[in-house]
């Protein structure tokens, strides 16, 4: 899985557990693709400070994931629902698989 996709999923599941400032910086750099230099200027801290903050945020969210496994579980449920849909010829089963996928 590509790194940006994984970071996005981690943020979706665990972003609310970061501080307001961490969320702001992480969103700008990772989600909105702001450069470290641009973020440093916007937030009034050094490029190294921005880099360290992103690394700490990612490490924190990875720590939560290693304990809770929410992202891994989400991905496994989605994969299984797609497999069910692919192999089933039953219209009701496919409809239920679609409903599960829509929830995810």
Coordinates of N, CA and C in Angstrom, one line a residue:
X1 N 0.8 -1.2 0.0 CA 0.0 0.0 0.0 C 0.9 1.2 0.0
X2 N 0.5 2.2 -0.8 CA 1.3 3.4 -0.9 C 1.3 4.2 0.4
X3 N 2.4 4.8 0.7 CA 2.6 5.5 2.0 C 1.6 6.6 2.3
X4 N 1.3 7.4 1.2 CA 0.3 8.5 1.4 C -1.0 8.0 1.7
X5 N -1.4 6.9 1.1 CA -2.7 6.3 1.3 C -2.8 5.8 2.8
X6 N -1.7 5.1 3.2 CA -1.7 4.6 4.6 C -1.7 5.8 5.6
X7 N -1.0 6.8 5.4 CA -1.0 8.0 6.3 C -2.4 8.6 6.3
X8 N -3.0 8.7 5.2 CA -4.4 9.2 5.1 C -5.4 8.4 5.9
X9 N -5.2 7.0 5.8 CA -6.1 6.1 6.6 C -5.8 6.3 8.1
X10 N -4.5 6.3 8.4 CA -4.1 6.5 9.8 C -4.8 7.8 10.4
X11 N -4.7 8.9 9.6 CA -5.2 10.2 10.0 C -6.8 10.1 10.1
X12 N -7.4 9.4 9.2 CA -8.9 9.3 9.3 C -9.3 8.6 10.6
X13 N -8.5 7.6 11.0 CA -8.9 6.8 12.2 C -8.4 7.4 13.5
X14 N -7.2 8.0 13.4 CA -6.6 8.5 14.7 C -6.3 10.0 14.7
X15 N -6.6 10.7 13.7 CA -6.3 12.1 13.7 C -6.9 12.9 14.8
X16 N -8.0 12.5 15.3 CA -8.7 13.3 16.3 C -7.9 13.1 17.7
X17 N -7.0 12.2 17.7 CA -6.2 12.0 18.9 C -5.0 12.8 19.0
X18 N -4.7 13.5 17.9 CA -3.6 14.5 17.9 C -4.0 15.8 18.4
X19 N -3.1 16.6 18.8 CA -3.4 18.0 19.3 C -3.9 18.8 18.1
X20 N -4.5 19.9 18.4 CA -5.0 20.8 17.4 C -3.9 21.3 16.4
X21 N -2.8 21.6 17.0 CA -1.6 22.1 16.2 C -1.0 21.0 15.4
X22 N -0.9 19.8 16.0 CA -0.4 18.6 15.2 C -1.3 18.4 14.0
X23 N -2.6 18.4 14.3 CA -3.6 18.2 13.2 C -3.4 19.2 12.1
X24 N -3.3 20.5 12.4 CA -3.1 21.6 11.4 C -1.9 21.3 10.6
X25 N -0.8 21.0 11.2 CA 0.5 20.9 10.5 C 0.4 19.6 9.6
X26 N -0.1 18.5 10.2 CA -0.2 17.2 9.4 C -1.1 17.4 8.2
X27 N -2.2 18.0 8.4 CA -3.2 18.3 7.3 C -2.5 19.1 6.2
X28 N -1.9 20.2 6.6 CA -1.3 21.0 5.5 C -0.2 20.3 4.8
X29 N 0.7 19.6 5.4 CA 1.9 19.0 4.8 C 1.5 17.7 4.1
X30 N 0.8 16.8 4.7 CA 0.5 15.5 4.2 C -0.7 15.5 3.3
X31 N -1.8 16.1 3.8 CA -3.1 16.1 3.0 C -3.1 17.1 1.9
X32 N -2.6 18.3 2.2 CA -2.7 19.4 1.2 C -1.4 19.6 0.5
X33 N -0.4 18.8 0.7 CA 0.8 18.8 0.0 C 1.6 20.1 0.0
X34 N 1.5 20.7 1.2 CA 2.3 21.9 1.4 C 3.8 21.5 1.7
X35 N 4.7 22.2 1.1 CA 6.1 21.9 1.3 C 6.5 22.2 2.8
X36 N 7.6 21.6 3.2 CA 8.1 21.9 4.6 C 8.4 23.4 4.7
X37 N 9.0 23.9 3.7 CA 9.4 25.4 3.7 C 8.1 26.2 3.8
X38 N 7.1 25.9 3.0 CA 5.9 26.7 3.1 C 5.2 26.5 4.4
X39 N 5.2 25.3 5.0 CA 4.5 25.1 6.3 C 5.3 25.8 7.4
X40 N 6.7 25.8 7.3 CA 7.5 26.5 8.2 C 7.2 28.0 8.3
X41 N 7.0 28.6 7.1 CA 6.7 30.0 7.0 C 5.3 30.2 7.6
X42 N 4.3 29.4 7.2 CA 2.9 29.5 7.7 C 2.8 29.4 9.2
X43 N 3.5 28.5 9.8 CA 3.4 28.2 11.2 C 4.4 28.8 12.1
X44 N 5.4 29.5 11.5 CA 6.4 30.2 12.2 C 7.4 29.4 13.0
X45 N 7.7 28.2 12.4 CA 8.7 27.3 13.0 C 9.6 26.9 11.9
X46 N 10.7 26.2 12.2 CA 11.7 25.8 11.2 C 11.2 24.6 10.4
X47 N 11.9 24.4 9.3 CA 11.6 23.3 8.4 C 11.8 22.0 9.2
X48 N 12.9 22.0 10.0 CA 13.2 20.8 10.8 C 12.1 20.5 11.8
X49 N 11.5 21.6 12.4 CA 10.4 21.5 13.3 C 9.2 20.9 12.7
X50 N 8.9 21.3 11.5 CA 7.8 20.8 10.7 C 8.0 19.3 10.4
X51 N 9.2 19.0 10.0 CA 9.6 17.6 9.7 C 9.5 16.7 10.9
X52 N 10.0 17.2 12.0 CA 9.9 16.4 13.3 C 8.4 16.2 13.7
X53 N 7.6 17.3 13.5 CA 6.2 17.2 13.9 C 5.5 16.1 13.1
X54 N 5.7 16.1 11.8 CA 5.1 15.1 10.9 C 5.5 13.7 11.3
X55 N 6.8 13.5 11.6 CA 7.3 12.2 12.0 C 6.7 11.8 13.3
X56 N 6.6 12.7 14.3 CA 6.0 12.4 15.6 C 4.5 12.0 15.4
X57 N 3.8 12.8 14.6 CA 2.4 12.5 14.3 C 2.2 11.1 13.7
X58 N 3.0 10.8 12.7 CA 3.0 9.5 12.1 C 3.3 8.4 13.1
X59 N 4.4 8.6 13.9 CA 4.7 7.6 14.9 C 3.6 7.4 15.9
X60 N 3.0 8.5 16.3 CA 1.9 8.4 17.3 C 0.7 7.6 16.7
X61 N 0.4 7.9 15.5 CA -0.8 7.2 14.9 C -0.4 5.7 14.6
X62 N 0.8 5.5 14.2 CA 1.3 4.1 14.0 C 1.2 3.3 15.4
X63 N 1.6 4.0 16.5 CA 1.5 3.4 17.8 C 0.0 3.0 18.1
X64 N -0.9 3.9 17.8 CA -2.3 3.6 18.1 C -2.7 2.4 17.2
X65 N -2.3 2.4 16.0 CA -2.7 1.3 15.0 C -2.1 0.0 15.5
X66 N -0.9 0.0 16.1 CA -0.3 -1.3 16.5 C -1.0 -1.9 17.7
X67 N -1.7 -1.0 18.4 CA -2.5 -1.5 19.6 C -4.0 -1.8 19.2
X68 N -4.6 -1.0 18.3 CA -6.0 -1.1 18.0 C -6.3 -1.8 16.7
X69 N -5.4 -1.7 15.8 CA -5.6 -2.4 14.5 C -6.9 -2.0 13.7
X70 N -7.3 -0.7 13.8 CA -8.5 -0.3 13.2 C -8.3 -0.2 11.7
X71 N -7.2 0.3 11.2 CA -6.9 0.4 9.8 C -6.8 -1.0 9.1
X72 N -6.0 -1.8 9.8 CA -5.9 -3.2 9.2 C -7.2 -3.9 9.2
X73 N -8.1 -3.8 10.2 CA -9.4 -4.4 10.2 C -10.3 -3.8 9.1
X74 N -10.2 -2.5 9.0 CA -11.0 -1.8 7.9 C -10.6 -2.4 6.5
X75 N -9.3 -2.5 6.3 CA -8.8 -2.9 5.0 C -9.2 -4.4 4.8
X76 N -9.2 -5.2 5.8 CA -9.5 -6.6 5.7 C -11.0 -6.8 5.4
X77 N -11.9 -6.0 6.1 CA -13.3 -6.1 5.8 C -13.6 -5.7 4.4
X78 N -13.0 -4.6 3.9 CA -13.2 -4.1 2.6 C -12.8 -5.2 1.6
X79 N -11.6 -5.8 1.8 CA -11.1 -6.8 0.9 C -12.1 -8.0 0.9
X80 N -12.5 -8.5 2.0 CA -13.4 -9.6 2.1 C -14.8 -9.3 1.4
X81 N -15.3 -8.1 1.6 CA -16.6 -7.8 1.0 C -16.4 -7.7 -0.5
X82 N -15.3 -7.2 -1.0 CA -15.0 -7.2 -2.5 C -14.9 -8.7 -3.0
X83 N -14.3 -9.6 -2.2 CA -14.1 -11.0 -2.6 C -15.5 -11.6 -2.7
X84 N -16.3 -11.4 -1.7 CA -17.7 -12.0 -1.7 C -18.5 -11.5 -2.9
X85 N -18.4 -10.2 -3.2 CA -19.1 -9.7 -4.4 C -18.5 -10.3 -5.7
X86 N -17.3 -10.5 -5.7 CA -16.7 -11.1 -7.0 C -17.1 -12.5 -7.2
X87 N -17.2 -13.3 -6.2 CA -17.5 -14.8 -6.4 C -19.0 -15.1 -6.3
X88 N -19.8 -14.2 -5.8 CA -21.2 -14.6 -5.6 C -22.0 -14.3 -6.8
X89 N -22.9 -15.2 -7.1 CA -23.8 -15.0 -8.2 C -25.2 -14.6 -7.7
X90 N -25.4 -14.7 -6.4 CA -26.6 -14.4 -5.7 C -26.8 -12.9 -5.7
X91 N -27.9 -12.4 -6.2 CA -28.2 -10.9 -6.2 C -28.3 -10.3 -4.8
X92 N -28.9 -11.0 -3.9 CA -29.0 -10.5 -2.5 C -27.7 -10.4 -1.8
X93 N -26.8 -11.4 -2.0 CA -25.5 -11.4 -1.5 C -24.7 -10.2 -2.0
X94 N -24.8 -10.0 -3.3 CA -24.1 -8.9 -4.0 C -24.6 -7.5 -3.4
X95 N -25.9 -7.5 -3.2 CA -26.5 -6.2 -2.7 C -26.0 -6.0 -1.3
X96 N -25.9 -7.0 -0.5 CA -25.4 -6.8 0.9 C -23.9 -6.5 0.9
X97 N -23.1 -7.1 0.0 CA -21.7 -6.7 -0.1 C -21.5 -5.2 -0.6
X98 N -22.4 -4.8 -1.5 CA -22.4 -3.4 -1.9 C -22.7 -2.5 -0.7
X99 N -23.7 -2.9 0.1 CA -24.0 -2.1 1.3 C -22.9 -2.0 2.3
X100 N -22.2 -3.1 2.5 CA -21.0 -3.1 3.4 C -19.9 -2.2 2.8
X101 N -19.7 -2.3 1.5 CA -18.6 -1.4 0.9 C -19.0 0.0 1.0
X102 N -20.3 0.3 0.9 CA -20.8 1.7 1.0 C -20.5 2.3 2.4
X103 N -20.6 1.4 3.4 CA -20.4 1.9 4.8 C -18.9 2.2 5.0
X104 N -18.1 1.5 4.3 CA -16.6 1.7 4.5 C -16.2 2.9 3.7

